[in-house]
Amino acid sequence: MAQFLMPVNRPSFQSLMPVYTVESKSRLEFFAHDLRTPRPSMHFPMRTHWCGPEEVHALVYNPTHEYWPDVQKCVTPTTLAMQVGVPFDLFVNRRNAVCYAGVYALHSMREVGQFGEPIPPDVSPMAIAHAAGATGPFASKIIECFPDGQIRVECFGLQCLGFDEQLYYALVQREQSRLQSQSQSQAAAPGEEPKTRGSLKRPAESQGGRVG
């Protein structure tokens, strides 16, 4: 990923304001809304890893097989492979919130042997198992997809192409409006302290961190 240039309009990731908090809104509820962008949206919770302290380009890991309960068999996932080279909006976890990271493109890493590898130590095994459909009542189906019981993954590169400021500010404003409404509702309830939020401001440059 070192060969990719750093987009000049991409703010520091740590300076970005969250577009929603994990504990207050479900991921499905968030992405069910019209994000008003011609690009698809991608979110890989606990399956991404930054390539360096700049927190611009990243890697994402996907299971090599998934269990589909509708057909009761394991299949080779094609969603990410079909997305290679197509720009999309990337959202990543940061502690208890999710942030808009920018416009990205996927790159296949198969040419460098990044297929069928064990789960890296800095990636959540539970998140990979969830992506493989091998959780809850289907946890035992992991053996059907991976006979040795060890989930294998494929690595994709995440190249940052730029940053959609209009989308970013619209999402942040929407979340702050929601939090303000929630705070007012809590203030109206007896015995509860209202919550306060800071005003919306442009992201400032700061030192990067890790993907959540």
JSON list of C-alpha atoms in Angstrom, two decimals:
[
{"chain": "A", "resi": 1, "resn": "MET", "atom": "CA", "xyz": [0.00, 0.00, 0.00]},
{"chain": "A", "resi": 2, "resn": "ALA", "atom": "CA", "xyz": [3.05, 2.25, 0.29]},
{"chain": "A", "resi": 3, "resn": "GLN", "atom": "CA", "xyz": [2.90, 3.11, -3.42]},
{"chain": "A", "resi": 4, "resn": "PHE", "atom": "CA", "xyz": [-0.39, 4.99, -3.05]},
{"chain": "A", "resi": 5, "resn": "LEU", "atom": "CA", "xyz": [-0.28, 8.76, -2.60]},
{"chain": "A", "resi": 6, "resn": "MET", "atom": "CA", "xyz": [-1.89, 10.55, 0.33]},
{"chain": "A", "resi": 7, "resn": "PRO", "atom": "CA", "xyz": [-4.96, 12.59, -0.74]},
{"chain": "A", "resi": 8, "resn": "VAL", "atom": "CA", "xyz": [-4.42, 16.26, 0.08]},
{"chain": "A", "resi": 9, "resn": "ASN", "atom": "CA", "xyz": [-8.02, 16.83, 1.23]},
{"chain": "A", "resi": 10, "resn": "ARG", "atom": "CA", "xyz": [-8.16, 13.91, 3.68]},
{"chain": "A", "resi": 11, "resn": "PRO", "atom": "CA", "xyz": [-8.21, 15.26, 7.28]},
{"chain": "A", "resi": 12, "resn": "SER", "atom": "CA", "xyz": [-6.48, 13.44, 10.11]},
{"chain": "A", "resi": 13, "resn": "PHE", "atom": "CA", "xyz": [-8.67, 10.51, 11.11]},
{"chain": "A", "resi": 14, "resn": "GLN", "atom": "CA", "xyz": [-8.44, 11.35, 14.81]},
{"chain": "A", "resi": 15, "resn": "SER", "atom": "CA", "xyz": [-9.74, 14.87, 14.11]},
{"chain": "A", "resi": 16, "resn": "LEU", "atom": "CA", "xyz": [-12.92, 13.61, 12.45]},
{"chain": "A", "resi": 17, "resn": "MET", "atom": "CA", "xyz": [-16.18, 13.88, 14.36]},
{"chain": "A", "resi": 18, "resn": "PRO", "atom": "CA", "xyz": [-18.31, 10.71, 14.62]},
{"chain": "A", "resi": 19, "resn": "VAL", "atom": "CA", "xyz": [-21.32, 10.24, 12.37]},
{"chain": "A", "resi": 20, "resn": "TYR", "atom": "CA", "xyz": [-23.04, 8.05, 14.94]},
{"chain": "A", "resi": 21, "resn": "THR", "atom": "CA", "xyz": [-22.33, 6.44, 18.30]},
{"chain": "A", "resi": 22, "resn": "VAL", "atom": "CA", "xyz": [-22.36, 2.66, 18.50]},
{"chain": "A", "resi": 23, "resn": "GLU", "atom": "CA", "xyz": [-24.42, 2.33, 21.65]},
{"chain": "A", "resi": 24, "resn": "SER", "atom": "CA", "xyz": [-27.15, 4.74, 20.58]},
{"chain": "A", "resi": 25, "resn": "LYS", "atom": "CA", "xyz": [-27.87, 3.65, 17.03]},
{"chain": "A", "resi": 26, "resn": "SER", "atom": "CA", "xyz": [-27.58, 0.33, 15.24]},
{"chain": "A", "resi": 27, "resn": "ARG", "atom": "CA", "xyz": [-25.42, 0.01, 12.14]},
{"chain": "A", "resi": 28, "resn": "LEU", "atom": "CA", "xyz": [-28.36, -1.27, 10.10]},
{"chain": "A", "resi": 29, "resn": "GLU", "atom": "CA", "xyz": [-30.49, 1.68, 11.16]},
{"chain": "A", "resi": 30, "resn": "PHE", "atom": "CA", "xyz": [-27.76, 4.12, 10.17]},
{"chain": "A", "resi": 31, "resn": "PHE", "atom": "CA", "xyz": [-27.14, 2.64, 6.72]},
{"chain": "A", "resi": 32, "resn": "ALA", "atom": "CA", "xyz": [-30.88, 2.27, 6.08]},
{"chain": "A", "resi": 33, "resn": "HIS", "atom": "CA", "xyz": [-31.03, 6.05, 5.72]},
{"chain": "A", "resi": 34, "resn": "ASP", "atom": "CA", "xyz": [-30.38, 7.74, 2.41]},
{"chain": "A", "resi": 35, "resn": "LEU", "atom": "CA", "xyz": [-26.77, 8.93, 2.66]},
{"chain": "A", "resi": 36, "resn": "ARG", "atom": "CA", "xyz": [-27.28, 11.08, -0.46]},
{"chain": "A", "resi": 37, "resn": "THR", "atom": "CA", "xyz": [-24.21, 9.82, -2.30]},
{"chain": "A", "resi": 38, "resn": "PRO", "atom": "CA", "xyz": [-23.90, 8.09, -5.68]},
{"chain": "A", "resi": 39, "resn": "ARG", "atom": "CA", "xyz": [-21.37, 5.69, -4.20]},
{"chain": "A", "resi": 40, "resn": "PRO", "atom": "CA", "xyz": [-22.05, 2.54, -2.18]},
{"chain": "A", "resi": 41, "resn": "SER", "atom": "CA", "xyz": [-21.16, 2.55, 1.52]},
{"chain": "A", "resi": 42, "resn": "MET", "atom": "CA", "xyz": [-18.89, 0.03, 3.26]},
{"chain": "A", "resi": 43, "resn": "HIS", "atom": "CA", "xyz": [-18.33, -0.69, 6.94]},
{"chain": "A", "resi": 44, "resn": "PHE", "atom": "CA", "xyz": [-16.10, -3.52, 8.19]},
{"chain": "A", "resi": 45, "resn": "PRO", "atom": "CA", "xyz": [-16.28, -3.31, 12.01]},
{"chain": "A", "resi": 46, "resn": "MET", "atom": "CA", "xyz": [-13.24, -4.83, 13.75]},
{"chain": "A", "resi": 47, "resn": "ARG", "atom": "CA", "xyz": [-11.90, -6.20, 10.44]},
{"chain": "A", "resi": 48, "resn": "THR", "atom": "CA", "xyz": [-9.74, -3.28, 9.30]},
{"chain": "A", "resi": 49, "resn": "HIS", "atom": "CA", "xyz": [-6.18, -2.26, 10.10]},
{"chain": "A", "resi": 50, "resn": "TRP", "atom": "CA", "xyz": [-4.43, 1.01, 9.26]},
{"chain": "A", "resi": 51, "resn": "CYS", "atom": "CA", "xyz": [-1.27, 0.90, 7.15]},
{"chain": "A", "resi": 52, "resn": "GLY", "atom": "CA", "xyz": [0.92, 3.19, 9.22]},
{"chain": "A", "resi": 53, "resn": "PRO", "atom": "CA", "xyz": [0.38, 6.03, 11.71]},
{"chain": "A", "resi": 54, "resn": "GLU", "atom": "CA", "xyz": [-1.06, 8.33, 9.04]},
{"chain": "A", "resi": 55, "resn": "GLU", "atom": "CA", "xyz": [-4.34, 6.34, 9.18]},
{"chain": "A", "resi": 56, "resn": "VAL", "atom": "CA", "xyz": [-5.12, 6.92, 5.51]},
{"chain": "A", "resi": 57, "resn": "HIS", "atom": "CA", "xyz": [-4.75, 3.64, 3.60]},
{"chain": "A", "resi": 58, "resn": "ALA", "atom": "CA", "xyz": [-5.78, 0.39, 5.28]},
{"chain": "A", "resi": 59, "resn": "LEU", "atom": "CA", "xyz": [-6.31, -3.36, 4.97]},
{"chain": "A", "resi": 60, "resn": "VAL", "atom": "CA", "xyz": [-9.57, -5.25, 5.38]},
{"chain": "A", "resi": 61, "resn": "TYR", "atom": "CA", "xyz": [-9.95, -8.97, 6.02]},
{"chain": "A", "resi": 62, "resn": "ASN", "atom": "CA", "xyz": [-12.81, -11.12, 4.79]},
{"chain": "A", "resi": 63, "resn": "PRO", "atom": "CA", "xyz": [-13.49, -14.84, 5.36]},
{"chain": "A", "resi": 64, "resn": "THR", "atom": "CA", "xyz": [-12.72, -17.01, 2.32]},
{"chain": "A", "resi": 65, "resn": "HIS", "atom": "CA", "xyz": [-16.04, -18.83, 2.80]},
{"chain": "A", "resi": 66, "resn": "GLU", "atom": "CA", "xyz": [-19.44, -17.94, 4.23]},
{"chain": "A", "resi": 67, "resn": "TYR", "atom": "CA", "xyz": [-22.28, -20.11, 5.48]},
{"chain": "A", "resi": 68, "resn": "TRP", "atom": "CA", "xyz": [-25.63, -19.21, 3.92]},
{"chain": "A", "resi": 69, "resn": "PRO", "atom": "CA", "xyz": [-28.52, -20.61, 5.99]},
{"chain": "A", "resi": 70, "resn": "ASP", "atom": "CA", "xyz": [-31.02, -20.05, 3.17]},
{"chain": "A", "resi": 71, "resn": "VAL", "atom": "CA", "xyz": [-29.28, -22.63, 1.00]},
{"chain": "A", "resi": 72, "resn": "GLN", "atom": "CA", "xyz": [-27.68, -24.48, 3.95]},
{"chain": "A", "resi": 73, "resn": "LYS", "atom": "CA", "xyz": [-24.20, -24.59, 2.48]},
{"chain": "A", "resi": 74, "resn": "CYS", "atom": "CA", "xyz": [-20.88, -22.76, 2.38]},
{"chain": "A", "resi": 75, "resn": "VAL", "atom": "CA", "xyz": [-20.18, -20.45, -0.52]},
{"chain": "A", "resi": 76, "resn": "THR", "atom": "CA", "xyz": [-17.29, -18.31, -1.69]},
{"chain": "A", "resi": 77, "resn": "PRO", "atom": "CA", "xyz": [-18.18, -14.65, -1.03]},
{"chain": "A", "resi": 78, "resn": "THR", "atom": "CA", "xyz": [-18.12, -12.36, -4.04]},
{"chain": "A", "resi": 79, "resn": "THR", "atom": "CA", "xyz": [-19.28, -9.02, -2.61]},
{"chain": "A", "resi": 80, "resn": "LEU", "atom": "CA", "xyz": [-15.82, -7.56, -2.02]},
{"chain": "A", "resi": 81, "resn": "ALA", "atom": "CA", "xyz": [-14.31, -9.09, -5.15]},
{"chain": "A", "resi": 82, "resn": "MET", "atom": "CA", "xyz": [-17.01, -7.39, -7.24]},
{"chain": "A", "resi": 83, "resn": "GLN", "atom": "CA", "xyz": [-16.26, -4.09, -5.47]},
{"chain": "A", "resi": 84, "resn": "VAL", "atom": "CA", "xyz": [-12.57, -4.04, -6.48]},
{"chain": "A", "resi": 85, "resn": "GLY", "atom": "CA", "xyz": [-11.76, -0.79, -8.28]},
{"chain": "A", "resi": 86, "resn": "VAL", "atom": "CA", "xyz": [-15.18, 0.77, -7.62]},
{"chain": "A", "resi": 87, "resn": "PRO", "atom": "CA", "xyz": [-15.12, 3.92, -5.41]},
{"chain": "A", "resi": 88, "resn": "PHE", "atom": "CA", "xyz": [-17.15, 3.73, -2.21]},
{"chain": "A", "resi": 89, "resn": "ASP", "atom": "CA", "xyz": [-17.61, 5.61, 1.06]},
{"chain": "A", "resi": 90, "resn": "LEU", "atom": "CA", "xyz": [-15.78, 3.93, 3.94]},
{"chain": "A", "resi": 91, "resn": "PHE", "atom": "CA", "xyz": [-16.93, 4.05, 7.56]},
{"chain": "A", "resi": 92, "resn": "VAL", "atom": "CA", "xyz": [-14.71, 2.77, 10.38]},
{"chain": "A", "resi": 93, "resn": "ASN", "atom": "CA", "xyz": [-15.05, 2.29, 14.12]},
{"chain": "A", "resi": 94, "resn": "ARG", "atom": "CA", "xyz": [-13.25, 4.56, 16.56]},
{"chain": "A", "resi": 95, "resn": "ARG", "atom": "CA", "xyz": [-13.81, 3.52, 20.16]},
{"chain": "A", "resi": 96, "resn": "ASN", "atom": "CA", "xyz": [-17.58, 3.72, 20.81]},
{"chain": "A", "resi": 97, "resn": "ALA", "atom": "CA", "xyz": [-18.38, 5.62, 17.61]},
{"chain": "A", "resi": 98, "resn": "VAL", "atom": "CA", "xyz": [-18.24, 5.29, 13.83]},
{"chain": "A", "resi": 99, "resn": "CYS", "atom": "CA", "xyz": [-16.53, 7.87, 11.62]},
{"chain": "A", "resi": 100, "resn": "TYR", "atom": "CA", "xyz": [-16.64, 8.63, 7.93]},
{"chain": "A", "resi": 101, "resn": "ALA", "atom": "CA", "xyz": [-13.11, 7.90, 6.64]},
{"chain": "A", "resi": 102, "resn": "GLY", "atom": "CA", "xyz": [-13.44, 9.07, 3.04]},
{"chain": "A", "resi": 103, "resn": "VAL", "atom": "CA", "xyz": [-13.79, 7.76, -0.51]},
{"chain": "A", "resi": 104, "resn": "TYR", "atom": "CA", "xyz": [-11.91, 4.49, -0.98]},
{"chain": "A", "resi": 105, "resn": "ALA", "atom": "CA", "xyz": [-11.20, 1.77, -3.55]},
{"chain": "A", "resi": 106, "resn": "LEU", "atom": "CA", "xyz": [-10.55, -1.92, -2.91]},
{"chain": "A", "resi": 107, "resn": "HIS", "atom": "CA", "xyz": [-7.50, -3.73, -4.26]},
{"chain": "A", "resi": 108, "resn": "SER", "atom": "CA", "xyz": [-7.10, -7.49, -4.45]},
{"chain": "A", "resi": 109, "resn": "MET", "atom": "CA", "xyz": [-4.00, -8.82, -2.68]},
{"chain": "A", "resi": 110, "resn": "ARG", "atom": "CA", "xyz": [-4.09, -12.33, -4.18]},
{"chain": "A", "resi": 111, "resn": "GLU", "atom": "CA", "xyz": [-1.05, -11.65, -6.35]},
{"chain": "A", "resi": 112, "resn": "VAL", "atom": "CA", "xyz": [1.04, -11.32, -3.19]},
{"chain": "A", "resi": 113, "resn": "GLY", "atom": "CA", "xyz": [-0.44, -14.44, -1.61]},
{"chain": "A", "resi": 114, "resn": "GLN", "atom": "CA", "xyz": [-2.97, -12.82, 0.71]},
{"chain": "A", "resi": 115, "resn": "PHE", "atom": "CA", "xyz": [-5.62, -15.55, 0.39]},
{"chain": "A", "resi": 116, "resn": "GLY", "atom": "CA", "xyz": [-6.44, -18.39, 2.76]},
{"chain": "A", "resi": 117, "resn": "GLU", "atom": "CA", "xyz": [-4.30, -17.00, 5.57]},
{"chain": "A", "resi": 118, "resn": "PRO", "atom": "CA", "xyz": [-5.07, -17.38, 9.31]},
{"chain": "A", "resi": 119, "resn": "ILE", "atom": "CA", "xyz": [-6.82, -14.48, 11.03]},
{"chain": "A", "resi": 120, "resn": "PRO", "atom": "CA", "xyz": [-4.18, -11.83, 11.91]},
{"chain": "A", "resi": 121, "resn": "PRO", "atom": "CA", "xyz": [-3.70, -11.14, 15.65]},
{"chain": "A", "resi": 122, "resn": "ASP", "atom": "CA", "xyz": [-4.88, -7.52, 15.30]},
{"chain": "A", "resi": 123, "resn": "VAL", "atom": "CA", "xyz": [-8.23, -8.52, 13.74]},
{"chain": "A", "resi": 124, "resn": "SER", "atom": "CA", "xyz": [-11.22, -9.69, 15.79]},
{"chain": "A", "resi": 125, "resn": "PRO", "atom": "CA", "xyz": [-11.89, -13.45, 15.33]},
{"chain": "A", "resi": 126, "resn": "MET", "atom": "CA", "xyz": [-15.50, -12.86, 16.40]},
{"chain": "A", "resi": 127, "resn": "ALA", "atom": "CA", "xyz": [-15.94, -10.21, 13.69]},
{"chain": "A", "resi": 128, "resn": "ILE", "atom": "CA", "xyz": [-14.55, -12.60, 11.07]},
{"chain": "A", "resi": 129, "resn": "ALA", "atom": "CA", "xyz": [-16.81, -15.40, 12.34]},
{"chain": "A", "resi": 130, "resn": "HIS", "atom": "CA", "xyz": [-19.78, -13.06, 12.13]},
{"chain": "A", "resi": 131, "resn": "ALA", "atom": "CA", "xyz": [-18.87, -12.15, 8.54]},
{"chain": "A", "resi": 132, "resn": "ALA", "atom": "CA", "xyz": [-18.64, -15.87, 7.77]},
{"chain": "A", "resi": 133, "resn": "GLY", "atom": "CA", "xyz": [-22.14, -16.44, 9.15]},
{"chain": "A", "resi": 134, "resn": "ALA", "atom": "CA", "xyz": [-20.74, -18.82, 11.75]},
{"chain": "A", "resi": 135, "resn": "THR", "atom": "CA", "xyz": [-22.22, -17.31, 14.91]},
{"chain": "A", "resi": 136, "resn": "GLY", "atom": "CA", "xyz": [-25.27, -17.93, 17.07]},
{"chain": "A", "resi": 137, "resn": "PRO", "atom": "CA", "xyz": [-27.28, -20.99, 15.98]},
{"chain": "A", "resi": 138, "resn": "PHE", "atom": "CA", "xyz": [-24.95, -21.49, 13.02]},
{"chain": "A", "resi": 139, "resn": "ALA", "atom": "CA", "xyz": [-21.68, -21.53, 14.98]},
{"chain": "A", "resi": 140, "resn": "SER", "atom": "CA", "xyz": [-21.30, -25.27, 14.44]},
{"chain": "A", "resi": 141, "resn": "LYS", "atom": "CA", "xyz": [-21.44, -24.76, 10.67]},
{"chain": "A", "resi": 142, "resn": "ILE", "atom": "CA", "xyz": [-17.90, -23.42, 10.78]},
{"chain": "A", "resi": 143, "resn": "ILE", "atom": "CA", "xyz": [-16.69, -27.01, 10.26]},
{"chain": "A", "resi": 144, "resn": "GLU", "atom": "CA", "xyz": [-18.57, -27.21, 6.97]},
{"chain": "A", "resi": 145, "resn": "CYS", "atom": "CA", "xyz": [-16.75, -24.14, 5.67]},
{"chain": "A", "resi": 146, "resn": "PHE", "atom": "CA", "xyz": [-13.41, -24.84, 7.32]},
{"chain": "A", "resi": 147, "resn": "PRO", "atom": "CA", "xyz": [-12.88, -28.56, 8.13]},
{"chain": "A", "resi": 148, "resn": "ASP", "atom": "CA", "xyz": [-10.05, -27.87, 10.60]},
{"chain": "A", "resi": 149, "resn": "GLY", "atom": "CA", "xyz": [-12.22, -25.35, 12.49]},
{"chain": "A", "resi": 150, "resn": "GLN", "atom": "CA", "xyz": [-9.86, -22.46, 11.68]},
{"chain": "A", "resi": 151, "resn": "ILE", "atom": "CA", "xyz": [-11.40, -19.63, 9.67]},
{"chain": "A", "resi": 152, "resn": "ARG", "atom": "CA", "xyz": [-9.22, -18.47, 6.78]},
{"chain": "A", "resi": 153, "resn": "VAL", "atom": "CA", "xyz": [-9.28, -14.94, 5.43]},
{"chain": "A", "resi": 154, "resn": "GLU", "atom": "CA", "xyz": [-8.52, -12.96, 2.32]},
{"chain": "A", "resi": 155, "resn": "CYS", "atom": "CA", "xyz": [-6.86, -9.56, 2.57]},
{"chain": "A", "resi": 156, "resn": "PHE", "atom": "CA", "xyz": [-7.89, -6.56, 0.48]},
{"chain": "A", "resi": 157, "resn": "GLY", "atom": "CA", "xyz": [-6.16, -3.19, 0.24]},
{"chain": "A", "resi": 158, "resn": "LEU", "atom": "CA", "xyz": [-8.15, -0.06, 1.02]},
{"chain": "A", "resi": 159, "resn": "GLN", "atom": "CA", "xyz": [-6.79, 2.91, -0.94]},
{"chain": "A", "resi": 160, "resn": "CYS", "atom": "CA", "xyz": [-8.02, 6.35, 0.08]},
{"chain": "A", "resi": 161, "resn": "LEU", "atom": "CA", "xyz": [-8.98, 8.33, -3.03]},
{"chain": "A", "resi": 162, "resn": "GLY", "atom": "CA", "xyz": [-10.23, 11.47, -1.32]},
{"chain": "A", "resi": 163, "resn": "PHE", "atom": "CA", "xyz": [-12.73, 12.90, 1.12]},
{"chain": "A", "resi": 164, "resn": "ASP", "atom": "CA", "xyz": [-16.33, 13.99, 0.51]},
{"chain": "A", "resi": 165, "resn": "GLU", "atom": "CA", "xyz": [-16.64, 17.02, 2.79]},
{"chain": "A", "resi": 166, "resn": "GLN", "atom": "CA", "xyz": [-20.26, 17.64, 1.84]},
{"chain": "A", "resi": 167, "resn": "LEU", "atom": "CA", "xyz": [-21.25, 14.12, 2.89]},
{"chain": "A", "resi": 168, "resn": "TYR", "atom": "CA", "xyz": [-19.14, 14.34, 6.04]},
{"chain": "A", "resi": 169, "resn": "TYR", "atom": "CA", "xyz": [-20.69, 17.57, 7.30]},
{"chain": "A", "resi": 170, "resn": "ALA", "atom": "CA", "xyz": [-24.20, 16.40, 6.42]},
{"chain": "A", "resi": 171, "resn": "LEU", "atom": "CA", "xyz": [-23.73, 13.20, 8.42]},
{"chain": "A", "resi": 172, "resn": "VAL", "atom": "CA", "xyz": [-22.14, 14.97, 11.39]},
{"chain": "A", "resi": 173, "resn": "GLN", "atom": "CA", "xyz": [-24.91, 17.58, 11.43]},
{"chain": "A", "resi": 174, "resn": "ARG", "atom": "CA", "xyz": [-27.54, 14.86, 11.30]},
{"chain": "A", "resi": 175, "resn": "GLU", "atom": "CA", "xyz": [-25.95, 13.05, 14.24]},
{"chain": "A", "resi": 176, "resn": "GLN", "atom": "CA", "xyz": [-25.57, 16.23, 16.29]},
{"chain": "A", "resi": 177, "resn": "SER", "atom": "CA", "xyz": [-29.21, 17.11, 15.65]},
{"chain": "A", "resi": 178, "resn": "ARG", "atom": "CA", "xyz": [-30.21, 13.66, 16.82]},
{"chain": "A", "resi": 179, "resn": "LEU", "atom": "CA", "xyz": [-28.07, 13.93, 19.95]},
{"chain": "A", "resi": 180, "resn": "GLN", "atom": "CA", "xyz": [-29.45, 17.40, 20.69]},
{"chain": "A", "resi": 181, "resn": "SER", "atom": "CA", "xyz": [-33.00, 16.10, 20.40]},
{"chain": "A", "resi": 182, "resn": "GLN", "atom": "CA", "xyz": [-32.11, 13.18, 22.65]},
{"chain": "A", "resi": 183, "resn": "SER", "atom": "CA", "xyz": [-30.53, 15.55, 25.17]},
{"chain": "A", "resi": 184, "resn": "GLN", "atom": "CA", "xyz": [-33.63, 17.73, 25.26]},
{"chain": "A", "resi": 185, "resn": "SER", "atom": "CA", "xyz": [-35.80, 14.68, 25.85]},
{"chain": "A", "resi": 186, "resn": "GLN", "atom": "CA", "xyz": [-33.59, 13.58, 28.73]},
{"chain": "A", "resi": 187, "resn": "ALA", "atom": "CA", "xyz": [-33.61, 17.10, 30.19]},
{"chain": "A", "resi": 188, "resn": "ALA", "atom": "CA", "xyz": [-37.40, 16.99, 30.24]},
{"chain": "A", "resi": 189, "resn": "ALA", "atom": "CA", "xyz": [-37.38, 13.76, 32.24]},
{"chain": "A", "resi": 190, "resn": "PRO", "atom": "CA", "xyz": [-37.31, 14.30, 36.04]},
{"chain": "A", "resi": 191, "resn": "GLY", "atom": "CA", "xyz": [-34.11, 13.42, 37.85]},
{"chain": "A", "resi": 192, "resn": "GLU", "atom": "CA", "xyz": [-31.94, 13.25, 34.72]},
{"chain": "A", "resi": 193, "resn": "GLU", "atom": "CA", "xyz": [-29.14, 15.61, 33.76]},
{"chain": "A", "resi": 194, "resn": "PRO", "atom": "CA", "xyz": [-29.16, 16.94, 30.17]},
{"chain": "A", "resi": 195, "resn": "LYS", "atom": "CA", "xyz": [-26.19, 16.11, 27.98]},
{"chain": "A", "resi": 196, "resn": "THR", "atom": "CA", "xyz": [-24.25, 18.83, 26.15]},
{"chain": "A", "resi": 197, "resn": "ARG", "atom": "CA", "xyz": [-22.46, 18.58, 22.84]},
{"chain": "A", "resi": 198, "resn": "GLY", "atom": "CA", "xyz": [-19.82, 20.74, 21.17]},
{"chain": "A", "resi": 199, "resn": "SER", "atom": "CA", "xyz": [-20.53, 22.78, 18.07]},
{"chain": "A", "resi": 200, "resn": "LEU", "atom": "CA", "xyz": [-19.74, 21.53, 14.60]},
{"chain": "A", "resi": 201, "resn": "LYS", "atom": "CA", "xyz": [-16.32, 22.60, 13.37]},
{"chain": "A", "resi": 202, "resn": "ARG", "atom": "CA", "xyz": [-13.90, 21.64, 10.67]},
{"chain": "A", "resi": 203, "resn": "PRO", "atom": "CA", "xyz": [-11.52, 18.78, 11.47]},
{"chain": "A", "resi": 204, "resn": "ALA", "atom": "CA", "xyz": [-8.05, 19.85, 12.51]},
{"chain": "A", "resi": 205, "resn": "GLU", "atom": "CA", "xyz": [-4.88, 17.92, 11.83]},
{"chain": "A", "resi": 206, "resn": "SER", "atom": "CA", "xyz": [-3.80, 15.62, 14.66]},
{"chain": "A", "resi": 207, "resn": "GLN", "atom": "CA", "xyz": [-1.81, 12.46, 15.22]},
{"chain": "A", "resi": 208, "resn": "GLY", "atom": "CA", "xyz": [-3.49, 9.24, 14.02]},
{"chain": "A", "resi": 209, "resn": "GLY", "atom": "CA", "xyz": [-4.55, 6.12, 15.88]},
{"chain": "A", "resi": 210, "resn": "ARG", "atom": "CA", "xyz": [-5.89, 2.63, 15.25]},
{"chain": "A", "resi": 211, "resn": "VAL", "atom": "CA", "xyz": [-8.97, 1.40, 13.46]},
{"chain": "A", "resi": 212, "resn": "GLY", "atom": "CA", "xyz": [-11.67, 0.19, 15.81]}
]
